[in-house]
Coordinates of C-alpha atoms (C1' of nucleotides) in Angstrom, one line a residue:
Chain A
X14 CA 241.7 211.1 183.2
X15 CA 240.4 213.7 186.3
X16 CA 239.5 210.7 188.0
X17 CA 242.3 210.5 190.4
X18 CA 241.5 214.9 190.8
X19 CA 238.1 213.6 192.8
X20 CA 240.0 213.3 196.3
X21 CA 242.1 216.0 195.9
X22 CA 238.5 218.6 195.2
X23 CA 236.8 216.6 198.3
X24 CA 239.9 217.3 200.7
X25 CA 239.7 221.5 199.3
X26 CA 235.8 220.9 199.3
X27 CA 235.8 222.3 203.4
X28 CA 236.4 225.8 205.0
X29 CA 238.3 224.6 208.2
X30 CA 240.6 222.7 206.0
X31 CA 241.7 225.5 204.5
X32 CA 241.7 227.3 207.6
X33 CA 244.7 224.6 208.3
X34 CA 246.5 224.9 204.9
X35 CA 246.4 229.1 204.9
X36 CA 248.2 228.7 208.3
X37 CA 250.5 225.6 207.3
X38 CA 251.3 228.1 204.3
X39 CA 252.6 231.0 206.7
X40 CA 254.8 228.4 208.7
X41 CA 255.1 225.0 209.8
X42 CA 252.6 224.1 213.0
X43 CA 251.8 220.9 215.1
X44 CA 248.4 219.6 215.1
X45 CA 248.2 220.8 219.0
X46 CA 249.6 224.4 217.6
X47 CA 246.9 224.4 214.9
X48 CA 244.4 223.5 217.7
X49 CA 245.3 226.1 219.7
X50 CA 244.3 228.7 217.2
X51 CA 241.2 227.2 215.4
X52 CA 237.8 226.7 217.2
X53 CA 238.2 223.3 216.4
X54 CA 239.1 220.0 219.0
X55 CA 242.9 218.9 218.4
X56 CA 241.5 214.8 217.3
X57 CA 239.3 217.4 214.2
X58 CA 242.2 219.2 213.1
X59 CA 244.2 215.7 213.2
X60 CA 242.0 214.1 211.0
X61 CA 242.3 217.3 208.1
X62 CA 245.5 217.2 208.2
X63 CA 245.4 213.5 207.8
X64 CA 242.9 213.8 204.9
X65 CA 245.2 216.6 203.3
X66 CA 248.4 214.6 203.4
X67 CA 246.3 211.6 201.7
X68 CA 246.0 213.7 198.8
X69 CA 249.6 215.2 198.9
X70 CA 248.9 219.2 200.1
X71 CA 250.5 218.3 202.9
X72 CA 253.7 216.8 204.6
X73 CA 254.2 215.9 207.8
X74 CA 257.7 216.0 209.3
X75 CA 258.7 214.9 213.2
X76 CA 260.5 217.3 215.2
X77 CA 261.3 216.5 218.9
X78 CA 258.2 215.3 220.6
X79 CA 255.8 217.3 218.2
X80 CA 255.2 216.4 214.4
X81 CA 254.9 219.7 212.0
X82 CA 253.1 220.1 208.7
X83 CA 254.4 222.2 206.3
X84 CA 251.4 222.9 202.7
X85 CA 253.0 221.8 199.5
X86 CA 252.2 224.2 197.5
X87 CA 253.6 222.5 194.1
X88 CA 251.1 220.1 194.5
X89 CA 248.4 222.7 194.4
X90 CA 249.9 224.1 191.3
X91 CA 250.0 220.8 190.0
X92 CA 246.2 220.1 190.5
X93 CA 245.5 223.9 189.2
X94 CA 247.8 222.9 185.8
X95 CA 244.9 220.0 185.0
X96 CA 242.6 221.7 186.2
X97 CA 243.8 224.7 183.3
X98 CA 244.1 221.9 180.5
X99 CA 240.7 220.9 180.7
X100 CA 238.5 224.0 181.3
X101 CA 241.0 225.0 177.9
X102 CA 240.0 221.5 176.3
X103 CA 236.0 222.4 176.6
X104 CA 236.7 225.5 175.5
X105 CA 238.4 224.5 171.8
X106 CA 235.5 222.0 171.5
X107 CA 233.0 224.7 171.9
X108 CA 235.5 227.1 169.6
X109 CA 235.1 224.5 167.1
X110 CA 231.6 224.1 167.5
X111 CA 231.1 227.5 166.8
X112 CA 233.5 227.7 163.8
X113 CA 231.1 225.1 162.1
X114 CA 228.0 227.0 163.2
X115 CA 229.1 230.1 161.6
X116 CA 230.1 227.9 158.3
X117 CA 226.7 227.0 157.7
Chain B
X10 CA 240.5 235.7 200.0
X11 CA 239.7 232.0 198.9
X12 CA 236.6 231.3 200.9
X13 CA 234.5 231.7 197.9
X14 CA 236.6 229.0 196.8
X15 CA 235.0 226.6 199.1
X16 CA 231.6 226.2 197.0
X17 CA 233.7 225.4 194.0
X18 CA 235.3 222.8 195.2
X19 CA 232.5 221.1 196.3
X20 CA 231.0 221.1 193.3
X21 CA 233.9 219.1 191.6
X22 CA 234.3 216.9 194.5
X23 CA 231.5 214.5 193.2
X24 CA 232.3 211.8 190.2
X25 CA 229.0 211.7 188.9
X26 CA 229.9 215.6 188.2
X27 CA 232.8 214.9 186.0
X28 CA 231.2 212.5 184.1
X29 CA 228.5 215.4 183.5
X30 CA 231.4 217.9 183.0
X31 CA 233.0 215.9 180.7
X32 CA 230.2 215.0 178.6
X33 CA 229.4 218.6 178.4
X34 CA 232.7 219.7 177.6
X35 CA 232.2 217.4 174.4
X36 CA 228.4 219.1 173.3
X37 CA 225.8 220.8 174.8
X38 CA 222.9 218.0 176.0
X39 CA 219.7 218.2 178.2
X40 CA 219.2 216.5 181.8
X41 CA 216.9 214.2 179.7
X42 CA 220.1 213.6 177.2
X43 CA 222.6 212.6 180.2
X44 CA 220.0 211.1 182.2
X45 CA 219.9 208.6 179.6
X46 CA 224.2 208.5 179.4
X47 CA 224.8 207.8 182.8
X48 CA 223.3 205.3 185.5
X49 CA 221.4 207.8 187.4
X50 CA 217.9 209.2 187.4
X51 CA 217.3 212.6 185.6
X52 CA 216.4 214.3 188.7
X53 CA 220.0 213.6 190.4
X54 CA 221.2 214.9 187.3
X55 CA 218.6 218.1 187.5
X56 CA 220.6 218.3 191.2
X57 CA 223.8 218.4 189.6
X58 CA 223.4 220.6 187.3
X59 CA 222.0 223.1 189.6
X60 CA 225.3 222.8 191.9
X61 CA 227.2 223.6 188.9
X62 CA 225.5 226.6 187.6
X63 CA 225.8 227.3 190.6
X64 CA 228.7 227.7 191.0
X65 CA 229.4 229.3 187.2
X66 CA 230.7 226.0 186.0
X67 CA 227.9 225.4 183.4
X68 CA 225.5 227.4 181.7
X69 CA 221.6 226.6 180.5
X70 CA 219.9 227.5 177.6
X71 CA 216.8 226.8 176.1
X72 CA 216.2 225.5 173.0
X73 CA 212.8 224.6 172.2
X74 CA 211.4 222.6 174.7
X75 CA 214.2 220.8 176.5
X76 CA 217.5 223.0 178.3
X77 CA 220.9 222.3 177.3
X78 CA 223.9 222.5 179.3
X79 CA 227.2 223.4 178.5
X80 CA 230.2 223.4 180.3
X81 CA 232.2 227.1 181.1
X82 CA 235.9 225.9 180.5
X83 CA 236.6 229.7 181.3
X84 CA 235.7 229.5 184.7
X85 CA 237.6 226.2 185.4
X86 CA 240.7 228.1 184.3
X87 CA 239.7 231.0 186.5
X88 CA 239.6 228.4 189.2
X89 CA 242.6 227.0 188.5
X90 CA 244.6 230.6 188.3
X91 CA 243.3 231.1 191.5
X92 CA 244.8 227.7 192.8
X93 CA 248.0 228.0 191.3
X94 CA 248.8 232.1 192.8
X95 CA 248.3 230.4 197.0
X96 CA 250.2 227.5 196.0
X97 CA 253.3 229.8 194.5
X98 CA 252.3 232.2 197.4
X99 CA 253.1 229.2 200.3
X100 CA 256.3 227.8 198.5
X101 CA 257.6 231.5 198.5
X102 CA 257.1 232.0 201.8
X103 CA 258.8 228.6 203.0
X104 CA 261.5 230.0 200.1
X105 CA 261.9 232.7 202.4
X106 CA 262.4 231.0 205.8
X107 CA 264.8 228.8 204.4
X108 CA 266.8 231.5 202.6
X109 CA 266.8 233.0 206.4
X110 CA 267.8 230.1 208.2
X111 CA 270.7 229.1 205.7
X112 CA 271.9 232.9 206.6
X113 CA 272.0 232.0 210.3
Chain C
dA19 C1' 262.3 207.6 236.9
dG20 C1' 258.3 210.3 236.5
dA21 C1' 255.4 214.0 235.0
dA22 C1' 254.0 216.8 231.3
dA23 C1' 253.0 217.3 226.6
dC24 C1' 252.0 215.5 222.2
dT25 C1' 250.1 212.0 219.1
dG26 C1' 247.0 207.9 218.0
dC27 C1' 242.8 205.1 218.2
dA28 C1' 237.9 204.1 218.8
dA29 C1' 233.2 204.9 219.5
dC30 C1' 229.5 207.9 219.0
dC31 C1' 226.4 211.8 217.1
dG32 C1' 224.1 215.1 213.9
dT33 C1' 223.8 216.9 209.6
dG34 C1' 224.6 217.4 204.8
dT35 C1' 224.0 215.4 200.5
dG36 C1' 223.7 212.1 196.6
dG37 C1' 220.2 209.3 195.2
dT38 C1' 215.4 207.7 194.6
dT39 C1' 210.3 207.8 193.6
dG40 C1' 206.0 210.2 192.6
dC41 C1' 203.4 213.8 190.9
dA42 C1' 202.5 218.4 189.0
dT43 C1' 203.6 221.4 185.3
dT44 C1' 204.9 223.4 181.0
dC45 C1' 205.7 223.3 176.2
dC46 C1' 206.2 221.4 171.4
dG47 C1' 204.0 218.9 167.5
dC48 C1' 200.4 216.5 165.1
Chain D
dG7 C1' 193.2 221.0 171.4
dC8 C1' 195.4 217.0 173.0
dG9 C1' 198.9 213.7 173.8
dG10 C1' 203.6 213.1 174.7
dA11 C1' 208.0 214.7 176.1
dA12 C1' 210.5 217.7 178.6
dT13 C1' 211.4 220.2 183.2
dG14 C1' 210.3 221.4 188.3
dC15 C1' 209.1 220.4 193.0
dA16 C1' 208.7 217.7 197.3
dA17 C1' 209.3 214.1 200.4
dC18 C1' 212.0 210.5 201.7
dC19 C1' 216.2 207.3 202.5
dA20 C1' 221.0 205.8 203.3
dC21 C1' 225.4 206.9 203.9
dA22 C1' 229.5 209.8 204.4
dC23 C1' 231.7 213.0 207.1
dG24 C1' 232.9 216.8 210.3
dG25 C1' 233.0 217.1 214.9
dT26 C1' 233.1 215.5 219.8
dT27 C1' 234.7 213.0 224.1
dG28 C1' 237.6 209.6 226.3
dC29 C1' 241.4 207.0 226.9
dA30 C1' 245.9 204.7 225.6
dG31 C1' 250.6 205.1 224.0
dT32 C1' 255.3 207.8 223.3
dT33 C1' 258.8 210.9 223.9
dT34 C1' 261.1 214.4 226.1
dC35 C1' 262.8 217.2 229.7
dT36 C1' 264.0 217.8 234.7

DNA sequence: AGAAACTGCAACCGTGTGGTTGCATTCCGC
DNA sequence: GCGGAATGCAACCACACGGTTGCAGTTTCT
């Protein structure tokens, strides 16, 4: 059910990534450009944003010489949606628990 | 604004802590209890649920001699709003540059 | 055509972490 | 009070992963 969420929590699970994807969310930027404003080397930032685009927060698109990334943000929402239905799912288990408790 | 998102995410970037999560979002259960559900030992499980109390996702509480677990669905939708408002905040902004650039 | 700039690939390193085992400790029940 | 069943703590191990450096490959602009 949340199994395929795993990847998508591991690629948020890191600061500098979202470093990236705050950035990528102002404007579109090169991995050179993103290395140029994060205390991070140019091959580190290239593997985030590969890691991020594995899991669909981001999309790359070549322009000229340079490739931009551009966050997706309705794939976040997407992942926050599930992420709603279950914490609500626990929560009418628990509701019902506590109906019955009461009961007795 | 979403760094102390970064602890969170971590903490549901692990399978082992779903399965926990899930389990718990069916009933309340001890380390001993899902110790004996899944294919690890207690302690890993006595790890686990440290990271997720953690982080507010699960809650003990004694009763009787063993500690129960159960999991916050509350704070999983907290999460998730939280999620949901930067991904609506970067597709408004990329609204807005291309609203500008059809205008030139 | 050639230089500059950007990306891609590979090897390597240190640390964080999920997992284990072993033992100490606490607490219920007979 | 004593044995058993639960938790807690500590040391240890293996692997994944974030980061680096170095070099090769492409594309663009003059």
């Amino acid at each position: 059910m949340s199994a395929t969420l795993v990847p998508v929590f591991a690629a948020l699970a890191d600061q500098t990534r979202w470093d990236i994807l705050s950035r990528l969310g102002a404007r579109e930027l090169s991995a050179s450009a993103l290395a140029a404003e994060l205390p991070v080397s140019r091959q580190a930032i290239a593997k985030h944003l590969a890691a991020l685009a594995e899991v669909g927060l981001v999309e790359p698109e070549r322009h000229g010489r340079e490739i931009r990334y551009r966050a997706l943000g309705a794939r976040l929402s997407e992942v926050a949606l599930q992420l709603d239905r279950i914490g609500a799912k626990w929560d009418t288990r628990l509701a019902r628990i506590r109906a019955i408790a009461e009961r007795l």
